[in-house]
Amino acid sequence: MEPDEAVTLLVTAFLQNGRMGFVPVGRWWRFQGGWSHKLYRPLTSLAHRQQFMNLRGRMMKVAAVDNWPWFGLKEGPTGEPLADTGIDASIITTISQALNFTIEVVIPEDGQWGGPQPDGTVSGLIGMVSMYKAHFAIDEITITASRETVVDFTFPYYIESSTCVSRTPKEKSRAFAVFSPFTPEVWLVLGLSVFAYSFAIYVTNLLSLSTPDRRRSSKDMTLDRITYSTFRSLVRMDNTLVPPSWSIRYLFGAWYLYCYYINSVYSGVLTAYLSVPSYEKPIDSLSDLLGATDKGFYPVIFREGSIDFLFKSATSGVYRDIGNLISGEKNYVDVIADGVAATLSGKAVYIEARLASEMQTLKQGQEKFYMGRQSFFPQKYGIVCRTRSPFKSVMSDILSHLNEGGLINKWKKEQVLKLGQNPVAGGRAYQRLSAVPSALTIEHLQGGFFVYVIGIFVTSLAFLVERQNLYCRRANKASQGPK
């Protein structure tokens, strides 16, 4: 008797030959009396999760770009790209062993990480997966909201922040070291205080000339002599004038205390400035970068990376301000190594994830670079899968186990140790910025010699002016003849 209606339920699975095919789970049919069914396997196979725990050696396409220390590539016997070394290369190799599949590496034509574009296309590694040119992608790929509209991401297996890389701050010149303890405003106030106090002493002296004895004793208390003595007290803490009255003595006493305080502060700050190297203000954050744009500094980022999308999509705050500075080719690089190297050729500041930045500064000479001490934009990395891909949950479980077992951190340390050294917080430049005091050298004291030369130059000009005035007076006298 034929049923009124029959339905066979099929699920996708990998067959014995390694190819994908359909496998029947059961059959349902309906007679006038109701539905009947026959199961060929348990209904739990409807989820077909177990089907992807063993892919039976099937070749899976993995999208990646050459991006050591995450995914280094090498050339195979026929020129094909092969996974070589790196954190993500170790991860995908371990997953392939667990799920029993082999890897075929495919590289996007644009060589970028990519994502959804304004014209509706999807570029880079993200586009390879979304357009079914690769089964999944892994290569330091940041999980972002825009990318999740076209692909799925596994459990995030690594989290890190971004930082700014700039050239090592240059040591400031000590040619004007003698002026460094005080700001220009303080120097101006000190100069005005000398003249103001000299005038106060002069006026007080005039008002106190009540007797002939006092007038005779204060014959040297002219305004020019008082000013010179006041300046001398500020510099040498002594005085060539004898105060003729107690009121003048009190004024000089207060001035001496003022000079003692100024001299103590000046000496202490100058000693510290000369003994501890002083450097240009480093770029520690995005705010520092914005503040340094008037000195010619500008941002450089990786083209079509997650940081590029961050600045392009920002509508307020420091991210938007930085994004407004990114307008030309000089602000983009296609290789991370080029971004770090660009900081040495000018005033570029490269913005990148911290680990990749540290590795590149180690390769190119850590003493040449300065790593910003403030981090921003935490990034989560995941494996890119097709939307609703059955691999997502399976791989997420494996990634979770790898993290819990410390293997991902172990692979990270292995890549760092290949360079024979460890990253230093802030870079070697930060160690120099925090250097201990050192003995003073001629270079440290060049400011004193600079003032010495200025003094000789000014004295020479004054001498020439005086000689010219003397010559003019003698000429006038000679022209008038004897009286």
Coordinates of C-alpha atoms in Angstrom, one line a residue:
M1 CA 0.0 0.0 0.0
E2 CA 1.5 3.3 -1.1
P3 CA 1.6 6.1 1.6
D4 CA -0.3 9.3 1.0
E5 CA 2.9 11.3 1.6
A6 CA 6.5 10.5 2.3
V7 CA 9.5 12.5 3.4
T8 CA 13.2 11.5 3.7
L9 CA 15.5 13.6 5.9
L10 CA 19.0 14.1 4.7
V11 CA 22.0 15.8 6.4
T12 CA 25.4 16.8 4.9
A13 CA 28.4 14.7 5.9
F14 CA 31.8 13.7 4.7
L15 CA 31.7 10.4 2.8
Q16 CA 34.3 7.6 2.8
N17 CA 36.1 9.2 -0.3
G18 CA 36.5 12.5 1.6
R19 CA 34.0 14.4 -0.4
M20 CA 30.9 16.1 1.0
G21 CA 27.6 14.4 0.4
F22 CA 24.1 13.8 1.8
V23 CA 23.4 11.0 4.2
P24 CA 19.8 9.9 5.1
V25 CA 18.8 10.2 8.8
G26 CA 15.3 8.7 8.6
R27 CA 12.1 8.5 6.6
W28 CA 8.6 9.7 7.5
W29 CA 5.3 8.7 5.7
R30 CA 1.7 9.4 6.2
F31 CA -1.3 7.1 5.8
Q32 CA -4.9 7.9 6.5
G33 CA -4.4 6.7 10.0
G34 CA -1.5 9.1 10.8
W35 CA 2.3 9.4 10.5
S36 CA 4.9 6.6 10.8
H37 CA 8.7 6.8 10.6
K38 CA 11.8 4.8 10.5
L39 CA 15.2 6.2 11.8
Y40 CA 18.4 5.1 10.1
R41 CA 20.5 6.7 12.8
P42 CA 19.9 8.7 16.1
L43 CA 18.1 12.0 15.8
T44 CA 21.1 13.6 17.5
S45 CA 22.9 13.4 14.2
L46 CA 20.5 16.1 12.9
A47 CA 22.9 18.6 14.5
H48 CA 25.6 16.8 12.5
R49 CA 28.3 18.2 14.9
Q50 CA 30.0 14.9 15.1
Q51 CA 30.3 14.8 11.3
F52 CA 32.9 17.6 11.5
M53 CA 35.0 16.1 14.3
N54 CA 36.8 13.9 11.7
L55 CA 37.1 15.4 8.2
R56 CA 38.9 12.3 7.0
G57 CA 41.9 14.0 5.4
R58 CA 39.9 16.5 3.4
M59 CA 41.7 19.5 1.9
M60 CA 40.5 22.8 3.5
K61 CA 41.3 26.2 2.1
V62 CA 42.7 28.6 4.6
A63 CA 43.0 32.3 3.7
A64 CA 46.1 34.1 5.1
V65 CA 48.7 36.6 4.2
D66 CA 52.4 36.7 5.1
N67 CA 52.3 38.2 8.5
W68 CA 54.9 36.9 10.9
P69 CA 54.8 36.4 13.9
W70 CA 51.2 35.4 13.4
F71 CA 51.3 33.5 10.1
G72 CA 54.5 33.2 8.2
L73 CA 54.5 31.8 4.7
K74 CA 57.0 29.9 2.6
E75 CA 57.1 28.8 -1.0
G76 CA 56.3 25.2 -1.8
P77 CA 58.0 23.0 -4.4
T78 CA 55.8 24.3 -7.2
G79 CA 55.6 27.9 -5.9
E80 CA 52.4 27.5 -3.9
P81 CA 52.2 29.2 -0.5
L82 CA 52.7 27.0 2.6
A83 CA 52.2 27.7 6.3
D84 CA 55.7 28.1 7.8
T85 CA 55.8 29.5 11.3
G86 CA 53.9 31.8 13.6
I87 CA 51.3 31.7 16.3
D88 CA 48.3 31.3 14.0
A89 CA 50.2 28.8 11.8
S90 CA 50.7 26.7 15.0
I91 CA 47.0 27.1 15.9
I92 CA 45.6 26.0 12.5
T93 CA 48.1 23.1 12.3
T94 CA 47.0 21.8 15.7
I95 CA 43.3 22.2 14.7
S96 CA 44.0 20.3 11.4
Q97 CA 45.5 17.5 13.3
A98 CA 42.6 17.4 15.8
L99 CA 39.9 17.4 13.0
N100 CA 41.9 15.3 10.5
F101 CA 42.2 17.7 7.5
T102 CA 45.0 19.1 5.4
I103 CA 45.6 22.8 4.6
E104 CA 45.7 24.6 1.3
V105 CA 46.8 28.3 1.9
V106 CA 45.1 30.8 -0.4
I107 CA 46.1 34.5 -0.5
P108 CA 43.7 37.3 -1.4
E109 CA 44.6 39.3 -4.5
D110 CA 44.8 42.6 -2.6
G111 CA 46.8 41.1 0.2
Q112 CA 44.7 42.8 2.9
W113 CA 42.7 41.8 5.9
G114 CA 39.7 43.7 4.5
G115 CA 36.0 43.8 5.2
P116 CA 32.8 45.2 3.9
Q117 CA 33.4 48.2 1.6
P118 CA 31.1 51.2 1.0
D119 CA 30.3 50.0 -2.5
G120 CA 28.9 46.7 -1.2
T121 CA 31.9 44.5 -2.0
V122 CA 34.0 42.6 0.6
S123 CA 37.7 42.8 0.4
G124 CA 40.7 40.9 1.7
L125 CA 40.7 37.8 3.9
I126 CA 37.1 38.5 4.9
G127 CA 36.0 38.6 1.3
M128 CA 37.7 35.3 0.5
V129 CA 35.6 33.5 3.2
S130 CA 32.3 35.4 2.5
M131 CA 32.6 34.7 -1.3
Y132 CA 33.3 30.9 -0.6
K133 CA 36.8 31.1 -2.0
A134 CA 38.1 29.8 1.4
H135 CA 36.6 27.7 4.1
F136 CA 38.0 29.9 6.8
A137 CA 40.7 32.5 7.5
I138 CA 43.2 33.0 10.4
D139 CA 45.8 35.6 10.6
E140 CA 45.6 38.1 13.5
I141 CA 42.1 39.0 12.3
T142 CA 40.2 41.3 14.6
I143 CA 36.6 40.7 15.4
T144 CA 34.6 43.8 14.4
A145 CA 30.9 44.5 14.1
S146 CA 31.1 45.4 10.4
R147 CA 32.9 42.1 9.6
E148 CA 30.4 40.1 11.5
T149 CA 27.7 41.2 9.0
V150 CA 29.3 39.0 6.3
V151 CA 31.1 36.3 8.2
D152 CA 31.1 34.5 11.5
F153 CA 33.9 34.4 14.1
T154 CA 35.0 31.7 16.5
F155 CA 35.7 32.1 20.2
P156 CA 38.3 34.9 20.5
Y157 CA 41.6 33.1 21.2
Y158 CA 43.8 36.2 21.8
I159 CA 43.2 39.7 23.1
E160 CA 45.6 42.7 22.9
S161 CA 45.6 46.4 22.6
S162 CA 47.1 48.9 20.1
T163 CA 49.9 51.3 20.7
C164 CA 51.9 54.1 19.0
V165 CA 55.4 53.5 17.6
S166 CA 57.7 56.5 17.0
R167 CA 61.4 57.2 16.6
T168 CA 63.5 57.4 19.8
P169 CA 63.0 60.9 21.3
K170 CA 66.1 63.0 20.7
E171 CA 68.1 64.4 23.6
K172 CA 67.6 68.1 24.1
S173 CA 70.5 70.5 23.5
R174 CA 72.2 71.8 26.6
A175 CA 73.4 75.0 24.9
F176 CA 70.9 77.0 27.0
A177 CA 71.0 74.8 30.1
V178 CA 71.6 77.8 32.4
F179 CA 68.1 79.1 31.5
S180 CA 66.4 75.7 31.8
P181 CA 65.5 75.8 35.6
F182 CA 63.0 78.6 35.1
T183 CA 60.3 79.4 32.5
P184 CA 60.5 82.6 30.5
E185 CA 57.8 84.1 32.7
V186 CA 59.9 83.5 35.8
W187 CA 63.0 85.0 34.2
L188 CA 61.0 88.1 33.4
V189 CA 59.6 88.4 36.9
L190 CA 63.2 88.1 38.3
G191 CA 64.4 90.9 36.1
L192 CA 61.6 93.1 37.0
S193 CA 62.1 92.3 40.7
V194 CA 65.7 93.6 40.5
F195 CA 64.7 96.9 39.1
A196 CA 61.7 97.3 41.3
Y197 CA 63.6 96.5 44.5
S198 CA 66.5 98.8 43.4
F199 CA 64.1 101.7 42.9
A200 CA 62.4 101.0 46.3
I201 CA 65.8 101.1 48.0
Y202 CA 66.8 104.3 46.1
V203 CA 63.5 106.1 47.1
T204 CA 63.7 105.0 50.7
N205 CA 67.3 106.2 50.9
L206 CA 66.3 109.7 49.5
L207 CA 63.5 110.0 52.1
S208 CA 65.8 109.0 54.9
L209 CA 68.5 111.8 54.2
S210 CA 67.5 113.9 57.1
T211 CA 71.0 114.8 58.4
P212 CA 74.3 115.9 56.8
D213 CA 76.0 112.8 58.2
R214 CA 73.5 110.5 56.5
R215 CA 73.8 112.5 53.3
R216 CA 77.6 112.1 53.4
S217 CA 77.4 108.3 54.2
S218 CA 74.9 107.7 51.4
K219 CA 76.8 109.5 48.6
D220 CA 77.4 106.1 46.9
M221 CA 73.7 105.2 47.0
T222 CA 73.0 106.2 43.4
L223 CA 70.4 104.3 41.4
D224 CA 72.9 102.7 39.1
R225 CA 75.1 101.5 42.0
I226 CA 72.0 100.2 43.9
T227 CA 70.8 98.3 40.8
Y228 CA 74.2 96.7 40.2
S229 CA 74.5 95.7 43.9
T230 CA 71.0 94.3 43.9
F231 CA 71.8 92.2 40.8
R232 CA 75.1 91.2 42.4
S233 CA 73.3 90.0 45.5
L234 CA 70.9 87.9 43.4
V235 CA 73.9 86.2 41.6
R236 CA 76.6 86.1 44.3
M237 CA 74.8 86.6 47.5
D238 CA 77.0 89.6 48.6
N239 CA 76.8 93.4 48.6
T240 CA 79.3 96.2 48.0
L241 CA 77.1 98.9 49.5
V242 CA 76.9 99.9 53.2
P243 CA 73.3 100.7 54.1
P244 CA 73.2 104.2 55.7
S245 CA 70.0 103.5 57.7
W246 CA 68.0 100.7 59.4
S247 CA 65.2 101.0 56.9
I248 CA 67.7 100.3 54.1
R249 CA 69.2 97.4 56.1
Y250 CA 65.7 95.8 56.5
L251 CA 65.1 96.2 52.7
F252 CA 68.5 94.5 52.0
G253 CA 67.8 91.8 54.5
A254 CA 64.5 90.9 52.9
W255 CA 66.2 91.0 49.5
Y256 CA 69.0 88.6 50.7
L257 CA 66.3 86.1 51.9
Y258 CA 64.6 86.3 48.5
C259 CA 68.0 85.8 46.8
Y260 CA 68.8 82.8 49.0
Y261 CA 65.6 81.1 48.1
I262 CA 65.9 81.8 44.4
N263 CA 69.6 80.6 44.4
S264 CA 68.7 77.4 46.2
V265 CA 65.9 76.5 43.8
Y266 CA 67.9 77.4 40.8
S267 CA 71.0 75.4 41.8
G268 CA 69.0 72.3 42.7
V269 CA 67.0 72.3 39.4
L270 CA 70.0 73.1 37.3
T271 CA 72.0 70.3 38.9
A272 CA 69.2 67.8 38.2
Y273 CA 68.8 69.0 34.6
L274 CA 72.5 68.7 33.9
S275 CA 73.0 65.3 35.6
V276 CA 69.8 63.6 34.2
P277 CA 69.5 63.6 30.4
S278 CA 66.5 65.5 29.1
Y279 CA 64.6 64.3 26.0
E280 CA 61.9 65.5 23.7
K281 CA 58.3 64.7 24.8
P282 CA 57.6 61.2 23.7
I283 CA 54.4 60.0 21.9
D284 CA 52.7 57.9 24.5
S285 CA 49.1 58.1 23.4
L286 CA 46.8 59.3 20.6
S287 CA 46.3 62.6 22.5
D288 CA 50.1 63.1 22.5
L289 CA 50.1 62.5 18.7
L290 CA 47.4 65.1 18.3
G291 CA 49.4 67.6 20.4
A292 CA 52.5 66.9 18.3
T293 CA 50.9 67.6 14.9
D294 CA 52.0 71.2 15.1
K295 CA 55.6 69.9 15.2
G296 CA 55.1 67.9 12.0
F297 CA 54.2 64.5 13.4
Y298 CA 51.5 62.5 11.5
P299 CA 49.8 59.1 11.9
V300 CA 50.5 56.0 9.7
I301 CA 48.3 52.9 9.7
F302 CA 47.9 49.6 7.9
R303 CA 45.6 49.9 4.9
E304 CA 42.2 48.4 5.4
G305 CA 43.0 46.9 8.8
S306 CA 40.8 47.0 11.8
I307 CA 42.4 50.3 13.0
D308 CA 41.8 51.8 9.6
F309 CA 38.1 50.9 9.9
L310 CA 38.1 52.3 13.5
F311 CA 39.3 55.8 12.5
K312 CA 37.1 55.9 9.4
S313 CA 33.9 55.0 11.3
A314 CA 34.6 57.2 14.4
T315 CA 32.1 60.1 14.7
S316 CA 33.5 61.8 17.8
G317 CA 36.5 62.0 20.2
V318 CA 40.2 61.4 19.6
Y319 CA 39.5 58.5 17.1
R320 CA 37.6 61.0 14.8
D321 CA 40.4 63.6 15.2
I322 CA 43.0 61.1 14.2
G323 CA 40.9 59.9 11.3
N324 CA 40.7 63.5 10.0
L325 CA 44.5 63.5 9.8
I326 CA 44.5 60.4 7.6
S327 CA 44.0 61.7 4.1
G328 CA 46.8 60.6 1.7
E329 CA 49.2 57.9 0.7
K330 CA 51.8 58.9 3.3
N331 CA 49.3 57.8 6.0
Y332 CA 49.1 54.2 4.7
V333 CA 51.4 51.2 4.4
D334 CA 50.7 47.7 3.1
V335 CA 53.3 45.9 5.2
I336 CA 53.7 46.3 9.0
A337 CA 57.5 46.3 8.7
D338 CA 57.2 49.4 6.4
G339 CA 55.0 51.2 9.0
V340 CA 57.6 50.7 11.8
A341 CA 60.5 51.7 9.5
A342 CA 58.6 54.8 8.3
T343 CA 59.0 56.3 11.8
L344 CA 62.8 56.5 11.2
S345 CA 62.6 58.5 8.0
G346 CA 60.6 61.4 9.3
K347 CA 58.0 62.3 11.9
A348 CA 55.6 59.4 11.3
V349 CA 53.9 57.7 14.2
Y350 CA 52.8 54.1 13.4
I351 CA 49.6 52.9 15.0
E352 CA 49.4 49.1 15.3
A353 CA 48.6 46.2 17.6
R354 CA 51.2 45.9 20.4
L355 CA 52.7 42.4 19.7
A356 CA 53.3 43.0 16.0
S357 CA 54.8 46.4 16.8
E358 CA 57.1 44.9 19.5
M359 CA 58.3 42.1 17.1
Q360 CA 59.1 44.6 14.3
T361 CA 61.0 46.9 16.6
L362 CA 63.0 43.9 17.8
K363 CA 63.9 42.9 14.3
Q364 CA 64.8 46.4 13.2
G365 CA 66.7 47.5 16.3
Q366 CA 64.7 48.2 19.4
E367 CA 67.0 51.1 20.5
K368 CA 65.8 53.1 17.4
F369 CA 62.1 53.1 18.4
Y370 CA 59.8 54.3 21.2
M371 CA 56.7 52.3 22.1
G372 CA 53.9 54.3 23.6
R373 CA 53.2 53.4 27.2
Q374 CA 49.4 53.9 26.9
S375 CA 47.3 51.3 25.1
F376 CA 43.9 51.8 23.4
F377 CA 41.4 49.9 21.2
P378 CA 41.5 46.3 22.7
Q379 CA 41.3 43.8 19.8
K380 CA 40.0 40.3 19.9
Y381 CA 41.3 37.8 17.3
G382 CA 39.2 34.9 16.0
I383 CA 39.1 32.4 13.1
V384 CA 36.8 33.6 10.3
C385 CA 34.2 31.1 9.2
R386 CA 31.4 31.3 6.7
T387 CA 28.0 32.4 8.0
R388 CA 26.3 29.6 10.0
S389 CA 29.3 27.4 9.4
P390 CA 29.4 24.1 11.4
F391 CA 33.1 24.6 11.9
K392 CA 32.5 27.6 14.2
S393 CA 31.4 25.7 17.3
V394 CA 33.9 22.8 16.8
M395 CA 36.9 25.2 16.4
S396 CA 35.7 27.4 19.3
D397 CA 35.9 24.4 21.6
I398 CA 39.4 23.5 20.4
L399 CA 40.6 27.1 20.7
S400 CA 39.2 27.2 24.3
H401 CA 41.2 24.1 25.2
L402 CA 44.4 25.6 23.6
N403 CA 44.0 28.8 25.7
E404 CA 43.3 26.9 28.9
G405 CA 46.4 24.8 28.3
G406 CA 48.6 27.8 27.8
L407 CA 49.7 26.7 24.3
I408 CA 48.8 30.0 22.5
N409 CA 50.9 31.9 25.0
K410 CA 53.7 29.3 24.6
W411 CA 53.7 29.8 20.8
K412 CA 53.8 33.5 21.3
K413 CA 57.0 33.2 23.5
E414 CA 58.6 30.9 21.0
Q415 CA 58.3 33.6 18.2
V416 CA 59.7 36.2 20.5
L417 CA 62.7 34.0 21.5
K418 CA 63.5 33.5 17.8
L419 CA 64.8 37.0 17.8
G420 CA 67.1 36.3 20.8
Q421 CA 65.7 39.0 23.1
N422 CA 62.6 40.1 24.9
P423 CA 60.5 43.2 24.3
V424 CA 61.0 46.0 26.9
A425 CA 58.1 48.1 28.1
G426 CA 58.3 51.4 26.2
G427 CA 61.3 50.1 24.2
R428 CA 65.0 50.7 25.0
A429 CA 64.3 54.4 24.5
Y430 CA 62.1 54.3 27.6
Q431 CA 65.0 52.9 29.6
R432 CA 67.1 55.9 28.4
L433 CA 64.4 58.3 29.3
S434 CA 64.4 56.9 32.8
A435 CA 68.3 56.9 33.1
V436 CA 70.0 57.5 36.4
P437 CA 72.1 60.7 36.9
S438 CA 75.5 60.7 35.4
A439 CA 78.7 62.7 35.8
L440 CA 78.8 66.1 34.2
T441 CA 80.8 66.6 31.0
I442 CA 81.9 69.5 28.9
E443 CA 78.7 69.0 26.9
H444 CA 76.6 69.4 30.0
L445 CA 78.3 72.7 30.8
Q446 CA 78.2 74.2 27.3
G447 CA 75.5 76.6 28.4
G448 CA 77.9 78.2 30.9
F449 CA 80.5 78.7 28.1
F450 CA 77.7 80.1 25.9
V451 CA 76.9 82.7 28.5
Y452 CA 80.6 83.5 28.8
V453 CA 80.9 84.1 25.1
I454 CA 77.8 86.3 25.1
G455 CA 79.3 88.3 28.0
I456 CA 82.6 88.9 26.1
F457 CA 80.6 89.9 23.0
V458 CA 78.4 92.4 24.9
T459 CA 81.5 93.8 26.7
S460 CA 83.3 94.3 23.4
L461 CA 80.3 96.3 22.0
A462 CA 80.1 98.4 25.2
F463 CA 83.8 99.1 25.0
L464 CA 83.5 100.2 21.4
V465 CA 80.6 102.5 22.2
E466 CA 82.6 104.0 25.1
R467 CA 85.6 104.6 22.9
Q468 CA 83.5 106.1 20.2
N469 CA 81.9 108.5 22.7
L470 CA 85.3 109.4 24.1
Y471 CA 86.6 110.1 20.5
C472 CA 83.6 112.3 19.8
R473 CA 84.0 114.3 23.0
R474 CA 87.7 114.9 22.2
A475 CA 86.9 115.9 18.7
N476 CA 84.3 118.4 19.8
K477 CA 86.7 119.8 22.4
A478 CA 89.4 120.2 19.8
S479 CA 87.0 121.9 17.4
Q480 CA 86.1 124.5 20.0
G481 CA 89.7 125.4 20.7
P482 CA 91.1 126.7 23.9
K483 CA 89.0 129.0 26.0

